[in-house]
């Protein structure tokens, strides 16, 4: 599908979702530059966190201009504003987006933060066909913060305007620039410059958040932030890019492989370990010591050292010693997802390895599609479309792009580097610099043990490098996958953890 493995973690994350959602790469035609923005305002109330909350919803377009004052982009957003607030300058304002790149904000909107949520099976079961339950979300953060869900250009109903084209916004820096401009315009129009401000991103949205931190906070006229919430983060792409010659992902993915084998009872002797947490501590230690040493040594490693690593990999992953030797002790996530339960005729999910699927052909090296993707995406798509049309007075004939193949395939990954240069995108330095320049800037991180798109050990690696002040990092773990909020116990814990993070400001 792709000529290189460049930034494979995020590329295949969207790719897996696109396969199940049937997304095409057809670019939507931009509306005329002089088209008027449409904004619908509706009134609601809901029981949230044990209290009745009255709020207004602003669903519609914000038209942005370029430096010459010409229309450049129409950004679709859905904002939830609590009504009974006397002093909005003290009320937190959170800007929320998902990742891809090429994804709308539907996932965190309808799964975690918004006052409405789609109800899914909690234990890694397929949702099946509609109707899908849509209920009030009693765990929404609307009682303590106003929420603005943003769809980047090319997703949702967001489009270029005038002479601008999609590719003007489809890149790490281009995307950060236009969404930062949206925030500037939003806080200006709504008189929210002095409100506490947070960015919340998931998956590539965490990359986006880190890029926006730099764009917003640096230079004169800056917009200082109180913090970022990173849900299933990918910040330093060397940790997730299985490119020949890059051994780091083999180390950073190993604890997630081990957790997956633990969950599916695929270990040769699970009874030897007291708990998942203590098991993963042993895996982490092995990954950073004996495993890393042998990978670094390459041909200099002795036969005894290699055999010890193969034995331990077998013990921690359940993969056969023959297979581990044949792969030169280097297994990428796609090989693992197909191989782990091959004897059972099953494949494990990538976004959430609790999910199981069955391929038509059992002998291939990769699965047909991600079972944790096609198990849930239809419910989110239907729920959002129904909700907007029936409750938010937002009924449009144009397609709402849940996931855009056009954005995904045209993304510019270069940030201030020559096209000839090689290297890995690294966003953690932006957070470190933000901490040095803003004493109140804090970071919340949510990790799923069973997330093979953005593995938790890779995030731990990032947070221990680049001068990050770990005293201002709130790190949390959940026994679910990439979208840990689809698992009810993890959702309950996640909401509790976020509320504690927000209360500590």
XYZ file of C-alpha atoms in Angstrom:
505
model
C 0.000 0.000 0.000
C 2.845 2.350 0.799
C 6.302 2.595 -0.705
C 8.008 3.297 2.622
C 7.397 2.759 6.302
C 7.687 6.481 7.055
C 5.640 7.259 10.127
C 3.971 3.861 9.793
C 2.337 3.956 13.196
C 0.000 6.813 12.322
C -0.296 5.972 8.641
C -1.556 2.482 9.358
C -3.775 3.693 12.183
C -5.811 5.694 9.703
C -5.342 3.048 7.033
C -6.925 0.372 9.199
C -9.895 2.587 9.968
C -10.295 3.515 6.313
C -10.400 -0.132 5.271
C -13.337 -0.823 7.516
C -15.118 2.456 6.885
C -14.808 2.245 3.089
C -13.265 5.735 2.826
C -12.340 6.923 -0.644
C -9.745 9.493 -1.571
C -12.129 11.823 -3.392
C -11.593 15.431 -2.348
C -14.708 17.454 -1.599
C -15.225 20.610 -3.643
C -14.622 23.744 -1.606
C -17.556 26.144 -1.127
C -17.407 29.612 -2.688
C -15.166 32.100 -0.882
C -18.090 34.434 -0.264
C -20.341 31.743 1.244
C -21.745 32.753 4.598
C -20.736 30.627 7.589
C -23.596 28.655 9.098
C -23.854 28.395 12.886
C -26.732 26.679 14.679
C -27.347 27.361 18.389
C -29.520 25.045 20.460
C -30.340 24.843 24.168
C -30.065 21.718 26.303
C -29.746 20.346 29.801
C -28.324 17.099 31.141
C -27.495 15.325 34.369
C -23.689 15.386 34.545
C -21.544 14.347 37.483
C -24.632 14.266 39.677
C -25.768 17.796 38.772
C -28.220 19.270 36.277
C -26.232 21.318 33.777
C -27.902 23.752 31.365
C -25.854 24.463 28.275
C -25.942 25.781 24.735
C -24.465 24.050 21.712
C -22.931 26.069 18.888
C -22.509 23.809 15.847
C -21.249 25.339 12.645
C -18.569 27.058 10.624
C -15.867 29.591 11.385
C -14.338 31.247 8.327
C -10.661 32.087 8.614
C -8.572 34.446 6.502
C -4.968 34.339 5.358
C -2.370 37.034 6.045
C -3.666 39.032 3.082
C -7.205 39.004 4.438
C -8.504 36.548 1.854
C -10.793 33.645 2.863
C -8.689 30.515 3.379
C -10.559 27.907 5.419
C -13.931 27.054 6.892
C -13.538 25.143 10.160
C -16.506 23.168 11.465
C -16.738 22.885 15.233
C -19.241 21.926 17.902
C -18.909 23.962 21.096
C -20.629 23.174 24.404
C -21.019 26.200 26.669
C -22.472 25.949 30.159
C -25.103 28.642 30.656
C -25.173 29.344 34.392
C -21.663 30.785 34.666
C -21.074 34.220 36.171
C -17.381 34.634 35.428
C -16.140 32.884 32.296
C -12.600 34.201 32.768
C -12.095 31.593 35.481
C -13.859 28.748 33.671
C -11.588 26.345 31.740
C -11.936 26.119 27.975
C -10.855 22.888 26.277
C -10.219 22.463 22.557
C -10.584 18.825 21.503
C -9.569 16.987 18.337
C -8.705 13.488 17.163
C -5.912 12.399 14.883
C -5.367 10.371 11.747
C -4.171 12.666 10.269
C -7.479 12.907 8.492
C -9.899 12.145 11.302
C -12.767 14.269 12.522
C -13.335 14.773 16.252
C -16.173 12.219 16.421
C -14.317 9.696 18.582
C -13.545 11.791 21.644
C -16.732 13.792 21.107
C -19.105 10.826 21.210
C -16.936 8.536 23.308
C -15.417 10.589 26.112
C -15.875 14.331 26.571
C -19.232 15.300 25.078
C -22.576 15.344 26.947
C -23.872 12.636 24.612
C -22.172 9.301 23.985
C -22.726 6.209 21.903
C -22.921 3.111 24.075
C -20.752 0.194 22.938
C -20.119 -3.290 24.297
C -17.400 -2.914 26.912
C -15.599 -6.221 26.509
C -14.223 -6.077 22.974
C -17.355 -7.238 21.159
C -18.537 -6.039 17.752
C -21.355 -3.490 17.835
C -23.248 -5.084 14.953
C -25.851 -3.068 13.049
C -28.049 -0.078 14.038
C -29.805 1.171 15.974
C -26.990 2.101 18.341
C -27.826 3.454 21.823
C -27.169 7.183 22.210
C -27.365 8.348 25.796
C -26.561 11.273 28.054
C -22.949 11.052 29.146
C -22.940 11.517 32.938
C -19.124 11.609 32.851
C -18.826 14.552 30.461
C -16.502 17.344 31.606
C -19.061 20.006 30.700
C -19.796 20.682 34.351
C -16.208 21.930 34.898
C -15.104 23.124 31.428
C -16.525 24.460 28.183
C -15.690 22.121 25.300
C -14.932 22.914 21.660
C -14.637 19.948 19.272
C -12.696 20.876 16.136
C -12.650 19.169 12.740
C -9.431 19.990 10.833
C -9.585 20.990 7.171
C -10.712 18.067 5.034
C -12.510 16.340 7.908
C -16.063 16.731 9.152
C -17.537 19.672 7.250
C -14.276 21.673 7.266
C -13.007 22.769 3.857
C -10.589 25.174 2.162
C -12.026 28.483 0.949
C -11.289 30.710 -2.026
C -7.987 30.058 -3.753
C -6.728 27.781 -1.003
C -6.547 24.045 -1.503
C -6.509 21.165 0.899
C -2.770 20.653 0.596
C -2.246 24.156 2.000
C -3.396 22.745 5.357
C -2.387 19.091 5.211
C 0.909 18.962 7.014
C 2.324 18.984 10.526
C 3.025 22.712 10.599
C 0.289 23.787 8.197
C -2.315 22.006 10.310
C -0.969 23.458 13.554
C -1.029 26.961 12.059
C -4.651 26.911 10.855
C -6.037 25.325 14.028
C -4.071 27.769 16.167
C -5.627 30.562 14.136
C -9.052 29.025 14.768
C -8.366 29.156 18.508
C -7.230 32.778 18.298
C -10.389 33.765 16.440
C -12.590 31.725 18.749
C -11.280 33.204 21.994
C -11.463 36.669 20.468
C -15.073 36.377 19.285
C -16.193 34.756 22.526
C -14.158 36.941 24.908
C -12.215 34.012 26.325
C -8.637 35.308 26.211
C -8.331 35.191 29.988
C -9.904 31.752 30.474
C -7.711 28.772 31.452
C -7.039 26.897 28.199
C -6.300 23.255 27.428
C -5.730 21.221 24.296
C -6.937 17.607 24.231
C -5.807 15.310 21.437
C -5.901 11.614 20.675
C -3.404 9.617 18.585
C -2.041 11.975 15.878
C -4.036 14.586 17.768
C -1.314 14.399 20.438
C 1.264 15.203 17.761
C -0.983 18.042 16.646
C -1.347 19.313 20.221
C 2.416 19.407 20.718
C 2.869 21.246 17.407
C 0.153 23.737 18.371
C 1.739 24.347 21.768
C 4.760 25.797 20.001
C 2.665 27.789 17.522
C 0.398 29.235 20.228
C 2.858 29.936 23.031
C 6.011 31.145 21.332
C 6.602 34.699 20.152
C 4.951 38.001 20.983
C 1.177 38.001 21.315
C 1.257 34.414 22.510
C -1.669 32.366 23.755
C -0.406 30.629 26.870
C -1.888 27.286 27.807
C -2.569 25.671 31.143
C -1.868 22.246 29.751
C -2.481 19.468 27.255
C -4.290 16.158 27.570
C -2.709 13.445 25.447
C -4.890 10.389 24.882
C -2.893 7.501 23.338
C 0.052 9.622 22.374
C 2.633 9.473 19.600
C 5.201 12.250 19.950
C 8.545 10.850 18.827
C 8.049 8.833 15.666
C 11.311 6.943 15.883
C 9.675 4.949 18.683
C 6.952 3.661 16.342
C 8.488 3.442 12.873
C 9.518 -0.133 12.029
C 12.004 0.955 9.362
C 14.998 -1.236 8.550
C 17.887 -0.082 10.701
C 15.701 1.370 13.447
C 15.654 -1.064 16.365
C 13.941 1.256 18.861
C 10.327 0.173 18.065
C 11.209 -3.444 18.797
C 11.990 -2.294 22.330
C 9.103 0.123 22.793
C 6.444 -2.282 21.467
C 7.551 -5.309 23.471
C 5.563 -4.522 26.667
C 2.386 -4.113 24.584
C 3.037 -7.427 22.848
C 3.477 -8.980 26.284
C 0.290 -7.406 27.667
C -1.635 -8.726 24.663
C -0.288 -12.244 25.152
C -1.225 -11.971 28.837
C -4.796 -10.918 28.005
C -5.350 -13.786 25.549
C -3.726 -16.410 27.794
C -1.050 -17.045 25.175
C 1.941 -17.063 27.548
C 3.727 -20.391 28.112
C 3.423 -19.950 31.894
C 1.135 -17.089 32.939
C 0.949 -18.453 36.484
C 4.584 -17.459 37.024
C 3.525 -13.810 37.271
C 1.506 -12.213 40.085
C -0.305 -9.495 38.122
C -0.304 -7.664 34.806
C 1.528 -4.715 36.348
C 4.300 -6.771 37.941
C 4.602 -8.817 34.735
C 5.053 -5.670 32.660
C 7.721 -4.366 35.035
C 9.783 -7.456 34.242
C 9.185 -6.970 30.522
C 10.232 -3.308 30.697
C 13.445 -4.235 32.525
C 14.304 -6.946 30.004
C 13.520 -4.643 27.071
C 15.884 -1.927 28.333
C 18.717 -4.273 29.278
C 19.319 -7.688 27.718
C 17.073 -7.151 24.689
C 18.344 -3.665 23.885
C 21.950 -4.837 24.307
C 21.618 -7.717 21.854
C 19.820 -5.536 19.300
C 22.553 -2.922 19.623
C 25.349 -5.486 19.335
C 23.919 -7.104 16.228
C 26.488 -9.556 14.892
C 28.706 -8.940 17.928
C 26.204 -10.676 20.217
C 27.251 -14.168 21.254
C 25.176 -17.252 20.520
C 24.470 -17.559 24.253
C 23.260 -13.940 24.466
C 20.959 -14.426 21.493
C 19.542 -17.645 22.876
C 18.846 -15.968 26.228
C 16.922 -13.178 24.448
C 14.947 -15.698 22.369
C 14.059 -17.647 25.506
C 12.861 -14.496 27.272
C 10.922 -13.244 24.251
C 9.143 -16.588 24.141
C 8.417 -16.330 27.864
C 7.004 -12.807 27.530
C 5.128 -13.054 24.212
C 4.229 -16.701 23.706
C 5.688 -16.654 20.184
C 7.577 -19.833 19.313
C 11.344 -19.868 19.678
C 11.685 -20.986 16.072
C 9.638 -18.011 14.857
C 11.620 -15.612 17.043
C 14.903 -16.941 15.673
C 13.644 -16.724 12.091
C 12.666 -13.072 12.592
C 16.111 -12.285 14.019
C 14.375 -11.344 17.301
C 12.679 -8.420 15.549
C 8.891 -8.553 15.275
C 6.817 -5.609 14.064
C 3.249 -5.133 15.211
C 1.645 -6.529 12.050
C 3.603 -9.754 12.214
C 2.711 -10.072 15.893
C -1.001 -9.457 15.416
C -1.206 -12.255 12.856
C 1.184 -14.701 14.525
C 0.158 -14.587 18.189
C -3.046 -16.634 17.831
C -2.414 -18.190 14.420
C -2.842 -21.677 15.867
C -6.340 -20.653 16.982
C -7.165 -19.197 13.568
C -7.544 -15.691 15.009
C -5.902 -12.279 14.651
C -5.747 -9.588 17.326
C -6.685 -5.936 16.894
C -4.250 -3.094 16.407
C -6.123 -0.181 17.925
C -7.205 -2.491 20.731
C -5.606 -5.928 20.924
C -8.435 -7.250 23.109
C -10.490 -7.555 19.916
C -10.295 -10.712 17.825
C -10.941 -11.295 14.145
C -10.754 -14.093 11.622
C -9.160 -13.772 8.194
C -10.231 -15.770 5.158
C -6.610 -16.784 4.566
C -4.795 -17.990 7.672
C -1.256 -18.179 6.260
C -0.679 -14.504 5.380
C 1.738 -12.354 7.412
C -0.776 -9.518 8.013
C -4.471 -9.297 8.768
C -7.163 -8.310 6.259
C -8.328 -5.375 8.390
C -8.136 -4.275 12.002
C -10.873 -6.100 13.968
C -10.837 -3.377 16.619
C -11.640 -0.840 13.909
C -14.467 -2.500 11.996
C -15.995 -3.556 15.309
C -16.912 0.009 16.321
C -16.628 2.624 13.561
C -20.170 2.205 12.217
C -21.665 3.030 15.601
C -19.722 6.283 15.955
C -20.535 7.394 12.422
C -24.260 6.708 12.731
C -24.549 8.160 16.216
C -22.934 11.491 15.321
C -24.946 11.935 12.121
C -28.194 11.144 13.938
C -27.335 13.403 16.864
C -26.432 16.410 14.711
C -29.573 16.106 12.602
C -32.074 15.456 15.400
C -30.725 17.461 18.339
C -28.297 20.088 17.032
C -30.357 21.354 14.074
C -27.396 20.526 11.825
C -28.633 18.671 8.782
C -26.468 19.060 5.682
C -26.470 17.223 2.395
C -22.707 17.328 1.963
C -20.728 14.401 3.280
C -19.423 14.564 6.837
C -15.906 13.177 6.498
C -15.359 10.949 9.513
C -12.028 9.847 8.031
C -10.500 11.403 4.941
C -8.219 9.413 2.669
C -7.405 12.581 0.722
C -5.961 14.238 3.825
C -4.121 11.111 4.879
C -2.411 10.435 1.558
C -1.280 14.047 1.011
C 0.109 14.801 4.473
C 3.371 16.779 4.658
C 5.456 15.328 7.481
C 8.385 17.737 7.113
C 8.840 20.430 9.745
C 11.626 22.854 8.921
C 13.709 20.177 7.226
C 14.997 19.744 3.694
C 13.015 17.207 1.636
C 16.318 15.374 1.130
C 17.002 14.987 4.819
C 16.195 11.851 6.776
C 14.961 11.847 10.311
C 12.039 11.184 12.580
C 9.412 13.690 13.595
C 9.939 14.579 17.278
C 7.378 16.687 19.148
C 8.428 16.069 22.769
C 10.944 18.965 22.641
C 7.978 21.312 22.111
C 6.458 20.195 25.413
C 9.774 20.490 27.217
C 10.236 24.033 25.914
C 6.661 24.884 26.887
C 7.403 23.783 30.452
C 10.526 25.956 30.604
C 8.680 28.987 29.265
C 5.423 28.529 31.194
C 5.687 27.498 34.844
C 2.003 26.463 34.958
C 2.029 24.257 31.852
C 1.140 20.622 32.697
C 0.668 17.393 30.752
C -1.900 14.630 31.248
C -1.235 11.318 29.494
C -3.598 8.341 29.116
C -2.143 5.014 27.972
C -3.918 1.802 27.009
C -2.038 -1.402 27.814
C -3.543 -3.065 24.724
C -2.853 -0.244 22.264
C -0.610 -1.419 19.414
C -0.974 1.831 17.467
C 0.644 4.089 20.086
C 2.321 1.784 22.660
C 2.605 2.981 26.253
C 6.304 2.155 26.590
C 7.068 4.458 23.652
C 5.317 7.272 25.497
C 7.286 6.471 28.648
C 10.447 6.682 26.548
C 9.453 10.117 25.236
C 8.678 11.455 28.697
C 12.138 10.433 29.942
C 13.952 12.386 27.233
C 14.272 15.944 25.917
C 14.329 17.546 29.376
C 10.680 16.903 30.269
C 9.821 17.931 33.840
C 8.194 14.682 34.947
C 6.845 16.379 38.082
C 4.396 18.153 35.779
C 3.404 15.009 33.887
C 0.383 13.025 35.071
C 0.755 9.508 33.593
C -2.093 6.979 33.719
C -2.721 3.450 32.452
C -5.871 1.550 31.486
C -6.652 -2.090 30.703
C -7.980 -1.302 27.261
C -6.625 -0.098 23.933
C -6.172 3.047 21.865
C -9.680 4.319 22.654
C -9.682 3.156 26.240
C -12.994 4.938 26.877
C -14.906 2.215 24.989
C -14.109 -0.051 27.968
C -16.475 0.937 30.793
C -14.077 0.372 33.745
C -11.343 2.276 31.905
C -13.757 5.103 31.058
C -14.695 5.478 34.717
C -11.054 5.589 35.780
C -10.076 7.915 32.923
C -12.762 10.460 33.798
C -11.747 10.369 37.463
C -8.104 10.895 36.531
C -8.872 13.807 34.197
C -11.050 15.508 36.796
C -8.253 15.228 39.365
C -5.822 16.693 36.830
C -8.158 19.613 36.111
C -8.881 20.238 39.791
C -5.164 20.434 40.569
C -4.576 23.497 38.413
